[in-house]
PDB file of C-alpha atoms and ligand atoms in Angstrom:
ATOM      1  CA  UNK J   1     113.210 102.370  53.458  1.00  0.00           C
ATOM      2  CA  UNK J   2     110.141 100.863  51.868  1.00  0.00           C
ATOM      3  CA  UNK J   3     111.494  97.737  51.737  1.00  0.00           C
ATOM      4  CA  UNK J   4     109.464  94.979  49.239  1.00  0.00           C
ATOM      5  CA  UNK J   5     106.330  96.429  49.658  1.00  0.00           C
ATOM      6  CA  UNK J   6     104.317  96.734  46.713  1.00  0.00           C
ATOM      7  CA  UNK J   7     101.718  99.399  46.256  1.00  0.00           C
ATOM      8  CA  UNK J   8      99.059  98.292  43.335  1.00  0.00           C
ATOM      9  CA  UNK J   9      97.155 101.290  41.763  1.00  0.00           C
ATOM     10  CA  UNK J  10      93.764 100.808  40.466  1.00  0.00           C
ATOM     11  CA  UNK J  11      92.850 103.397  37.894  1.00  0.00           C
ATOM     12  CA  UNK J  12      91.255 103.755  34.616  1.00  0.00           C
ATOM     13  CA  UNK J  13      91.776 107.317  34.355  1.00  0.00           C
ATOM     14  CA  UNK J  14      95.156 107.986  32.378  1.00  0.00           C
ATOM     15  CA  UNK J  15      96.180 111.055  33.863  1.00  0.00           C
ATOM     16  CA  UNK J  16      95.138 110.375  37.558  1.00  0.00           C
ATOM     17  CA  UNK J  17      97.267 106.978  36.969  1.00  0.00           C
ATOM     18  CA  UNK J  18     100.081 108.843  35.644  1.00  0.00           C
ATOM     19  CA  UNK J  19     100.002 111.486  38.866  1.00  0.00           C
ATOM     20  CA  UNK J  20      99.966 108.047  41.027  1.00  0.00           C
ATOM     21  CA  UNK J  21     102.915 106.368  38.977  1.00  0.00           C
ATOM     22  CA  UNK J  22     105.041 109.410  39.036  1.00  0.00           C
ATOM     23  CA  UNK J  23     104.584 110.458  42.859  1.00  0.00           C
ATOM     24  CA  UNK J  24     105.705 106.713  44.015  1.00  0.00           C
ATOM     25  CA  UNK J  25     108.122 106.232  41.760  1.00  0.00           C
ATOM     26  CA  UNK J  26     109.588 109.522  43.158  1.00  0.00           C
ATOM     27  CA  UNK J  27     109.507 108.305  46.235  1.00  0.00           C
ATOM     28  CA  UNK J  28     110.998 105.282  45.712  1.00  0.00           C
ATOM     29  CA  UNK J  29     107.511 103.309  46.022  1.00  0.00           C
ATOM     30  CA  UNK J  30     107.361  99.712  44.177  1.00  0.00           C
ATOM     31  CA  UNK J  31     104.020  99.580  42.124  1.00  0.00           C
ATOM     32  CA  UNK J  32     101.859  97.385  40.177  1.00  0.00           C
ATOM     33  CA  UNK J  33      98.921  98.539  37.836  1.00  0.00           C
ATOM     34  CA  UNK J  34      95.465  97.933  37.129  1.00  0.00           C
ATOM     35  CA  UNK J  35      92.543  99.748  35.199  1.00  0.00           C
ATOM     36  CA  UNK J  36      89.984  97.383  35.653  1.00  0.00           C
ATOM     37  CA  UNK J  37      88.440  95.576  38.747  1.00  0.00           C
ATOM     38  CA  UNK J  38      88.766  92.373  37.001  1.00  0.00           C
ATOM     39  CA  UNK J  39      92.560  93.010  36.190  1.00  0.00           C
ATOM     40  CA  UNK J  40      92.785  94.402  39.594  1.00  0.00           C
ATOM     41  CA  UNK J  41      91.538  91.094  41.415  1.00  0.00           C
ATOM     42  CA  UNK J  42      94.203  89.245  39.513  1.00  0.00           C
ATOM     43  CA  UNK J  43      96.758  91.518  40.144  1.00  0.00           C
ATOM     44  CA  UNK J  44      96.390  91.345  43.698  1.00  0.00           C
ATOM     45  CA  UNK J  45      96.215  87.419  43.595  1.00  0.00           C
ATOM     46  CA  UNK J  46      99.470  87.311  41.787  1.00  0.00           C
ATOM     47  CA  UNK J  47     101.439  90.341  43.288  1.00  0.00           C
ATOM     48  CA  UNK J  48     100.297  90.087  46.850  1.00  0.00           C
ATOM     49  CA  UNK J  49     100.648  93.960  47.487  1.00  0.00           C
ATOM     50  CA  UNK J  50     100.832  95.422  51.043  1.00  0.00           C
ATOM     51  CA  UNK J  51      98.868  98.557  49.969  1.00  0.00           C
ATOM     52  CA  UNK J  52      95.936  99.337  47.193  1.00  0.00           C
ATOM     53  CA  UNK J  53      95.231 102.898  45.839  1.00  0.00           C
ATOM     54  CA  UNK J  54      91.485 102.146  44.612  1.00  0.00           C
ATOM     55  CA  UNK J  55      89.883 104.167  42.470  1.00  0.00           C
ATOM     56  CA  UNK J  56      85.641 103.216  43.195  1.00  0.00           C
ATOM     57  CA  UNK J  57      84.745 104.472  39.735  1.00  0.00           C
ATOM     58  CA  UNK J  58      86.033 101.355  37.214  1.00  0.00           C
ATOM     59  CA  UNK J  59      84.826 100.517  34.087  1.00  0.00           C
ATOM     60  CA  UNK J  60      83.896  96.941  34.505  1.00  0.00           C
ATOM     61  CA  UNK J  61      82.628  96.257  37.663  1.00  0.00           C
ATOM     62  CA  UNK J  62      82.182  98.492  40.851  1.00  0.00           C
ATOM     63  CA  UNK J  63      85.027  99.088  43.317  1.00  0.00           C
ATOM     64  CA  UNK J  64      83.085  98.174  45.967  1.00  0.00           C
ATOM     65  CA  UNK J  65      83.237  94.582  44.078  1.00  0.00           C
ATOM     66  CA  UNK J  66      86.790  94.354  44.160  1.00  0.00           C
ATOM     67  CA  UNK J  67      87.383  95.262  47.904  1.00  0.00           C
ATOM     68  CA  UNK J  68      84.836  92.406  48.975  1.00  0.00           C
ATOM     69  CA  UNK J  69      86.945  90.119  46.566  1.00  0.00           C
ATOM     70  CA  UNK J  70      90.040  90.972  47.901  1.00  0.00           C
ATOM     71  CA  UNK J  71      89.315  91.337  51.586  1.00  0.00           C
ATOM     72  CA  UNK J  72      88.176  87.735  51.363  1.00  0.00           C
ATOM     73  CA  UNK J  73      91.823  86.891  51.540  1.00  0.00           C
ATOM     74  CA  UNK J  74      93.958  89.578  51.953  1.00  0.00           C
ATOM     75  CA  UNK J  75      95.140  91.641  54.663  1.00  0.00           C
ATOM     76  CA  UNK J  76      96.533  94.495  52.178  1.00  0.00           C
ATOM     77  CA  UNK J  77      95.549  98.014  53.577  1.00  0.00           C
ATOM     78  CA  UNK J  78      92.940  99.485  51.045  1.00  0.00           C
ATOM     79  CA  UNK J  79      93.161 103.412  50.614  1.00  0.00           C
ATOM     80  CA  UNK J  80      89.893 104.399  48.558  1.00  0.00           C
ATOM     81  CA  UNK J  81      90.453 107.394  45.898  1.00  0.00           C
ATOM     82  CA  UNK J  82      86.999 109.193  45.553  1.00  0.00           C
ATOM     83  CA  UNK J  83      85.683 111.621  42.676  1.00  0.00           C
ATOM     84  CA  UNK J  84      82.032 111.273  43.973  1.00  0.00           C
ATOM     85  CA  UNK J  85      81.576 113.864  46.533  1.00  0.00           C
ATOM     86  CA  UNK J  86      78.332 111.306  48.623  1.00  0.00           C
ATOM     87  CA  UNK J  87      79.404 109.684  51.640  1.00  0.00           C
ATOM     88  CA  UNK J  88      77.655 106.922  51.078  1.00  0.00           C
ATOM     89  CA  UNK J  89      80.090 105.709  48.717  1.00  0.00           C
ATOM     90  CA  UNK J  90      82.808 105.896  51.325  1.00  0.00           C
ATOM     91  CA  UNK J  91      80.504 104.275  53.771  1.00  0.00           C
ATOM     92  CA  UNK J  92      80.244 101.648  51.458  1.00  0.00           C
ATOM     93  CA  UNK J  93      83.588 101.520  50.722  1.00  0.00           C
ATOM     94  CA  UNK J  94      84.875 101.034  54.539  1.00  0.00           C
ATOM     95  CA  UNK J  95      82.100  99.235  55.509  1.00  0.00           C
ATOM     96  CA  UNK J  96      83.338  96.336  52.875  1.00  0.00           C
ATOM     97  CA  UNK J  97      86.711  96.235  54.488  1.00  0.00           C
ATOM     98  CA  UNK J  98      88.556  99.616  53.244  1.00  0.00           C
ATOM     99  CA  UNK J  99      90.733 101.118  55.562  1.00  0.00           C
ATOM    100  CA  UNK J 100      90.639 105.029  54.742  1.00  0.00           C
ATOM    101  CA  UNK J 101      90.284 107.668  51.773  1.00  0.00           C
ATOM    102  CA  UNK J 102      90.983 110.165  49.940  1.00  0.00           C
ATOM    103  CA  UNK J 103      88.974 112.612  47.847  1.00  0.00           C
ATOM    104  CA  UNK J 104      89.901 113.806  44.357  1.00  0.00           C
ATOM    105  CA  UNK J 105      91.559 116.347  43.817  1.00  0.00           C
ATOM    106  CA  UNK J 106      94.144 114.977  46.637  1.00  0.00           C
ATOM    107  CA  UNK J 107      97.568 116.851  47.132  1.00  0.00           C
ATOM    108  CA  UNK J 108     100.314 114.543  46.635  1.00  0.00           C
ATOM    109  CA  UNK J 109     101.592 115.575  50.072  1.00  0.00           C
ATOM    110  CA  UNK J 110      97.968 114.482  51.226  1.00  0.00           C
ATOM    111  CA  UNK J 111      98.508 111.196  49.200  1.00  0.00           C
ATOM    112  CA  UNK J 112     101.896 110.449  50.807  1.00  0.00           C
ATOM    113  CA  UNK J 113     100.896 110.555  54.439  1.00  0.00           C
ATOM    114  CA  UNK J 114      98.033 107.900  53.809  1.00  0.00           C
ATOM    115  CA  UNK J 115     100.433 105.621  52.880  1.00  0.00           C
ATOM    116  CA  UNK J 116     103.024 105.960  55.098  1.00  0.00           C
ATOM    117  CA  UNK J 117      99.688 105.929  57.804  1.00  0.00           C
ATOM    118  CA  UNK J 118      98.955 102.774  55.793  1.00  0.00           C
ATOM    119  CA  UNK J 119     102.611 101.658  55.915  1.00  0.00           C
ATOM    120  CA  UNK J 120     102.946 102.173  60.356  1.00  0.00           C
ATOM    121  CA  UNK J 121      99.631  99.693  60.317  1.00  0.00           C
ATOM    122  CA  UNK J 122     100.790  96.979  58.306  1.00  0.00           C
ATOM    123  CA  UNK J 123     104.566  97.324  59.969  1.00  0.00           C
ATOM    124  CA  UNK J 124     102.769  97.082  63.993  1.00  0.00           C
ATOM    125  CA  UNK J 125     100.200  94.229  62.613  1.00  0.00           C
ATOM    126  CA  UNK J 126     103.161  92.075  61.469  1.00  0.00           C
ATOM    127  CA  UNK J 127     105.363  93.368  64.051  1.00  0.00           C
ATOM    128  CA  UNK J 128     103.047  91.900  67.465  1.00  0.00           C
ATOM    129  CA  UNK J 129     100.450  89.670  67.531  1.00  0.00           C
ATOM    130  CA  UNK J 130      97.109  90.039  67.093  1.00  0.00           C
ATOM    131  CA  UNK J 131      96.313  88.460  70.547  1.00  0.00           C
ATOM    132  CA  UNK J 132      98.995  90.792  71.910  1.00  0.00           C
ATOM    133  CA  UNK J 133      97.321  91.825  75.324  1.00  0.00           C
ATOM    134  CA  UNK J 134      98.611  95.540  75.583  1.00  0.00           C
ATOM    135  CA  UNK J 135      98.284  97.980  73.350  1.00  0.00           C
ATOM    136  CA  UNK J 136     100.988 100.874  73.081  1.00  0.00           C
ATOM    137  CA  UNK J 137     100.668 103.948  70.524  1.00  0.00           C
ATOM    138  CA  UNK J 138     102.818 106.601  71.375  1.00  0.00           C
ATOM    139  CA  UNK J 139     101.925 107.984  75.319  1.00  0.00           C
ATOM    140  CA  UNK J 140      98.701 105.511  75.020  1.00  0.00           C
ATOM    141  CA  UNK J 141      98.619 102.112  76.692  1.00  0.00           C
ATOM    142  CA  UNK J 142      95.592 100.047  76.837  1.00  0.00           C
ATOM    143  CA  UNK J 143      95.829  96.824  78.909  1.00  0.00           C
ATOM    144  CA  UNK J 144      92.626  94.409  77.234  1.00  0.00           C
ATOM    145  CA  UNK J 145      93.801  91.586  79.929  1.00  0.00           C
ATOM    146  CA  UNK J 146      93.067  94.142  82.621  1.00  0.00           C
ATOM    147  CA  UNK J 147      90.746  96.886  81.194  1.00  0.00           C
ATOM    148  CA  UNK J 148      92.951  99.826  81.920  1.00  0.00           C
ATOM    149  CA  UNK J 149      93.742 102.575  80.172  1.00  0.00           C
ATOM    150  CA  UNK J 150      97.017 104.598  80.566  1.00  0.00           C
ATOM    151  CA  UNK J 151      98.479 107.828  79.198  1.00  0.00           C
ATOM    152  CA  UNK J 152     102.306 108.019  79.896  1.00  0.00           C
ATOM    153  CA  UNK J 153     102.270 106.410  83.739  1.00  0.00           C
ATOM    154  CA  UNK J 154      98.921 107.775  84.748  1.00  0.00           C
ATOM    155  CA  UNK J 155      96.017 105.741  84.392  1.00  0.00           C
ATOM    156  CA  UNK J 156      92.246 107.293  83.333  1.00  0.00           C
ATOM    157  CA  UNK J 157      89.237 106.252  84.252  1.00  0.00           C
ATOM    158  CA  UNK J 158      86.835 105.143  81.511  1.00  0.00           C
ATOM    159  CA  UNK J 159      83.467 103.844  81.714  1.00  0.00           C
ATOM    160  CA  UNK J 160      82.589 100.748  80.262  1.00  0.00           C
ATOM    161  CA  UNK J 161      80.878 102.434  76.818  1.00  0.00           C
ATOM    162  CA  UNK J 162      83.631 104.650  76.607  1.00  0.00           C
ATOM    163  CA  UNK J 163      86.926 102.113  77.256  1.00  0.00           C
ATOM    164  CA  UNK J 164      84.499  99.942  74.271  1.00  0.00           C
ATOM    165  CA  UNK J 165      84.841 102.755  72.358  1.00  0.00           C
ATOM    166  CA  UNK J 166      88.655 102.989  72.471  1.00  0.00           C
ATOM    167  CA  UNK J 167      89.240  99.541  72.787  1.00  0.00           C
ATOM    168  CA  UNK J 168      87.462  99.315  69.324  1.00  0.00           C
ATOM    169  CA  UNK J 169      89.186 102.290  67.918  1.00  0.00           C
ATOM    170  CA  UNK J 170      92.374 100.866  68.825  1.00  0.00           C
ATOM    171  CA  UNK J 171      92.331  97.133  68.230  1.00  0.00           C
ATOM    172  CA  UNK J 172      91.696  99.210  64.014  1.00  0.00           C
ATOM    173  CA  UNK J 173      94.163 101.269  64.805  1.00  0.00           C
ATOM    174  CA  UNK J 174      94.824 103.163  61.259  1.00  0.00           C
ATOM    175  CA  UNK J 175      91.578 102.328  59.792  1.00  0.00           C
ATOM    176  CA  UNK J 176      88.697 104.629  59.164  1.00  0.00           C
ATOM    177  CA  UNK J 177      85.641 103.145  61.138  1.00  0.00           C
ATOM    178  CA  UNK J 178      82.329 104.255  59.978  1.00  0.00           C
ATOM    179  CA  UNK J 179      79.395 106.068  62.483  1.00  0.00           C
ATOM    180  CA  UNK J 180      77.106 102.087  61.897  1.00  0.00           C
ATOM    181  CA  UNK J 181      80.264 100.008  62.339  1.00  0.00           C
ATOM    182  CA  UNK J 182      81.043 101.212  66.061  1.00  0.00           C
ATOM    183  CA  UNK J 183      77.611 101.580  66.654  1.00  0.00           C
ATOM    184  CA  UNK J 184      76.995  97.801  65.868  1.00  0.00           C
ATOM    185  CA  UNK J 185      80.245  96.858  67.717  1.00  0.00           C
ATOM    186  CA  UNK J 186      79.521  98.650  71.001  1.00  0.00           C
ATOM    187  CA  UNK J 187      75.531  98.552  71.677  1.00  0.00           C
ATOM    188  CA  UNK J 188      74.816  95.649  69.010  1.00  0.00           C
ATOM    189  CA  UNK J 189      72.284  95.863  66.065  1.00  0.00           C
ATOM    190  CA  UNK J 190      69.172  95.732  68.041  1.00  0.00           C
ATOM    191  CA  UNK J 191      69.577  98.760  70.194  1.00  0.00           C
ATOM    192  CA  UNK J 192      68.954 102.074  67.999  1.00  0.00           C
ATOM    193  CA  UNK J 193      72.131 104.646  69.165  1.00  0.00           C
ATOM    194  CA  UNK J 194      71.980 107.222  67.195  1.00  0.00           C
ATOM    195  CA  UNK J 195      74.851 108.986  66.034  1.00  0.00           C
ATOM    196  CA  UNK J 196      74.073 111.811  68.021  1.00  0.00           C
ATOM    197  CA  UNK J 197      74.561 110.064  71.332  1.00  0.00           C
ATOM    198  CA  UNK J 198      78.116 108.602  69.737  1.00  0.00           C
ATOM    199  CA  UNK J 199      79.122 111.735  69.394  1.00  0.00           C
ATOM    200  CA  UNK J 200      78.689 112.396  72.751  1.00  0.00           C
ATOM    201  CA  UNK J 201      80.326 109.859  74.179  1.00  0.00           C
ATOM    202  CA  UNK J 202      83.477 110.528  71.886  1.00  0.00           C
ATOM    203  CA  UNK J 203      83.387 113.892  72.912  1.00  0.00           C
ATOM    204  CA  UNK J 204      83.959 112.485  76.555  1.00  0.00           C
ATOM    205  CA  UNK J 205      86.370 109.969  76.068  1.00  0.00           C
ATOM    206  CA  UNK J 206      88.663 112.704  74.297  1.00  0.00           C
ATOM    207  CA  UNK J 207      88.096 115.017  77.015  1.00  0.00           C
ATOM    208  CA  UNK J 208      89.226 112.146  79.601  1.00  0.00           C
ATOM    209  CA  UNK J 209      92.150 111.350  77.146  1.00  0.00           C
ATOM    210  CA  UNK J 210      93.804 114.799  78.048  1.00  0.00           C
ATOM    211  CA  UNK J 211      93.528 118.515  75.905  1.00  0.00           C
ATOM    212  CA  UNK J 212      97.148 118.264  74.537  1.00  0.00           C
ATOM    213  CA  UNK J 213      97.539 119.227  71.113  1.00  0.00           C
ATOM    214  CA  UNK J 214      98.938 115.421  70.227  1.00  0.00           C
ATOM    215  CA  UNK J 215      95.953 113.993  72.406  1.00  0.00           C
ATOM    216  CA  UNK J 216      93.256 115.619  70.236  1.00  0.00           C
ATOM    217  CA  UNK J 217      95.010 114.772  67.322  1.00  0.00           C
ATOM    218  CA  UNK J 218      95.225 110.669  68.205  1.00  0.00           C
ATOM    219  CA  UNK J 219      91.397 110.182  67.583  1.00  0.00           C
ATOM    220  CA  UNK J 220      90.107 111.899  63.978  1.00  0.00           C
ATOM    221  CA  UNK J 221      86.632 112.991  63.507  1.00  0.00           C
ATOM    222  CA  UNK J 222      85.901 112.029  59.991  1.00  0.00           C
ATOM    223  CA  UNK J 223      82.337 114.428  59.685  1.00  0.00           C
ATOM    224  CA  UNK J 224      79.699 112.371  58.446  1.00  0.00           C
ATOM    225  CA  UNK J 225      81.554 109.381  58.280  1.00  0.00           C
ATOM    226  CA  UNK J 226      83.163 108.108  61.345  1.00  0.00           C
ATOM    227  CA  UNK J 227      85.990 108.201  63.478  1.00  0.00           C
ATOM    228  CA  UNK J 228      89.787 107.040  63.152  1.00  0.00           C
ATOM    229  CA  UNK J 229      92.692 106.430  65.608  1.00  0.00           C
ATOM    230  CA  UNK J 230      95.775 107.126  64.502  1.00  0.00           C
ATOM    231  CA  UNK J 231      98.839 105.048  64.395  1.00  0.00           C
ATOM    232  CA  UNK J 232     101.529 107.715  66.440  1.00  0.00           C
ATOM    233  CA  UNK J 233     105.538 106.778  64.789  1.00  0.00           C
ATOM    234  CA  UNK J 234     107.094 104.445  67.336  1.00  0.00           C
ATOM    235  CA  UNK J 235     109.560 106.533  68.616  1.00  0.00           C
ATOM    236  CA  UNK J 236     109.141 109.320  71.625  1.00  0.00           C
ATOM    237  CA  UNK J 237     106.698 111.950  71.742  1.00  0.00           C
TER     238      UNK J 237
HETATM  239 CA1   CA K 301      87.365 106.109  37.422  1.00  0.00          CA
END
């Protein structure tokens, strides 16, 4: 089922890395090990792994460190693991090229589902190519050749801010995109959107996107952090 993918845990805390090592080995997850960012960006140039559990808090150097390192090369999907309750870490943290997180304490059930989350992203991004013109996840269809936006066989009518918006949200599909990182993307640096006015436009955009329970549940509001699209299992809704 998981085929050769490797998942490498970063971790200098015993017991958290024995929690880690226990639930994928249980689950019949390959993984590496590292409890230093040093170690960590050696690992990863030796191991190649698909997926990195990072913890932000190492001993050597900061985790923020190692993502910039790594994302310099590698397209691995990076799942932060947070003790510190600020934001701003996370921000950080996804701003350098992270793709989600989770907080400590994390359920293991909690921990699971980001990586098979993790696992759907890496399997469409090999699977089609990035210059791939449509877009399909689950009853979503976005045409970029053509600007249009369909959900099952209906099309919906966007305006140009708000097919940006989900245009941008899809094209990360999977990855946690913070409130500055879509604001950049979609008005540019110079003009000063707040994130009060992004919320309103998201608020639109999901209400054009239909009320159905699975609908609502495509687009994640991450509070004080951002938003996420989700990557819907291939098969039938
Ligand atoms: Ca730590």
């Amino acid at each position: 089922m998981t085929g050769d993918l490797k998942i490498l845990i970063v971790e200098d805390d015993r017991t958290v890395m024995n929690l880690l090592k226990t639930t994928l080995k249980l689950n019949g997850y390959q993984y590496i090990t590292a409890v230093n960012g040093a170690e960590a960006i050696s690992v990863c140039s030796s191991h190649n792994p698909g997926i990195i559990l990072l913890d932000l808090g190492l001993p050597d150097i900061d985790g923020i460190e190692v993502i910039e390192s790594v994302r310099a090369w590698s397209k691995a999907a990076i799942i932060i693991i947070s003790a510190r309750e600020e934001d701003d870490d996370k921000i950080a943290a996804l701003d350098a090229g992270a793709d989600d997180y989770i907080t400590k304490p994390f359920s293991v059930n909690e921990l699971l589902a980001r990586i098979r989350s993790a696992q759907r992203r890496l399997e469409y991004a090999s699977g089609g190519s990035m210059d791939d013109p449509v877009f399909r996840n689950g009853d979503l269809t976005l045409d970029y050749s053509s600007n249009t936006v369909l959900i099952g066989d209906e099309e919906i009518h966007l305006t140009p801010i708000e097919y940006k918006l989900l245009s941008l949200l899809s094209k990360n599909a999977g990855k946690v995109l913070t409130h500055s990182y879509i604001i950049s993307h979609i008005w540019g640096n110079s003009v000063s959107t707040d994130i009060m006015s992004l919320r309103v436009y998201m608020t639109t955009l999901r209400k054009k996107l239909g009320a159905s329970a699975y609908l609502e549940s495509l687009i994640v509001t991450h509070v004080g952090i951002g938003y996420q699209m989700k990557r819907i299992s291939g098969e039938k809704s």
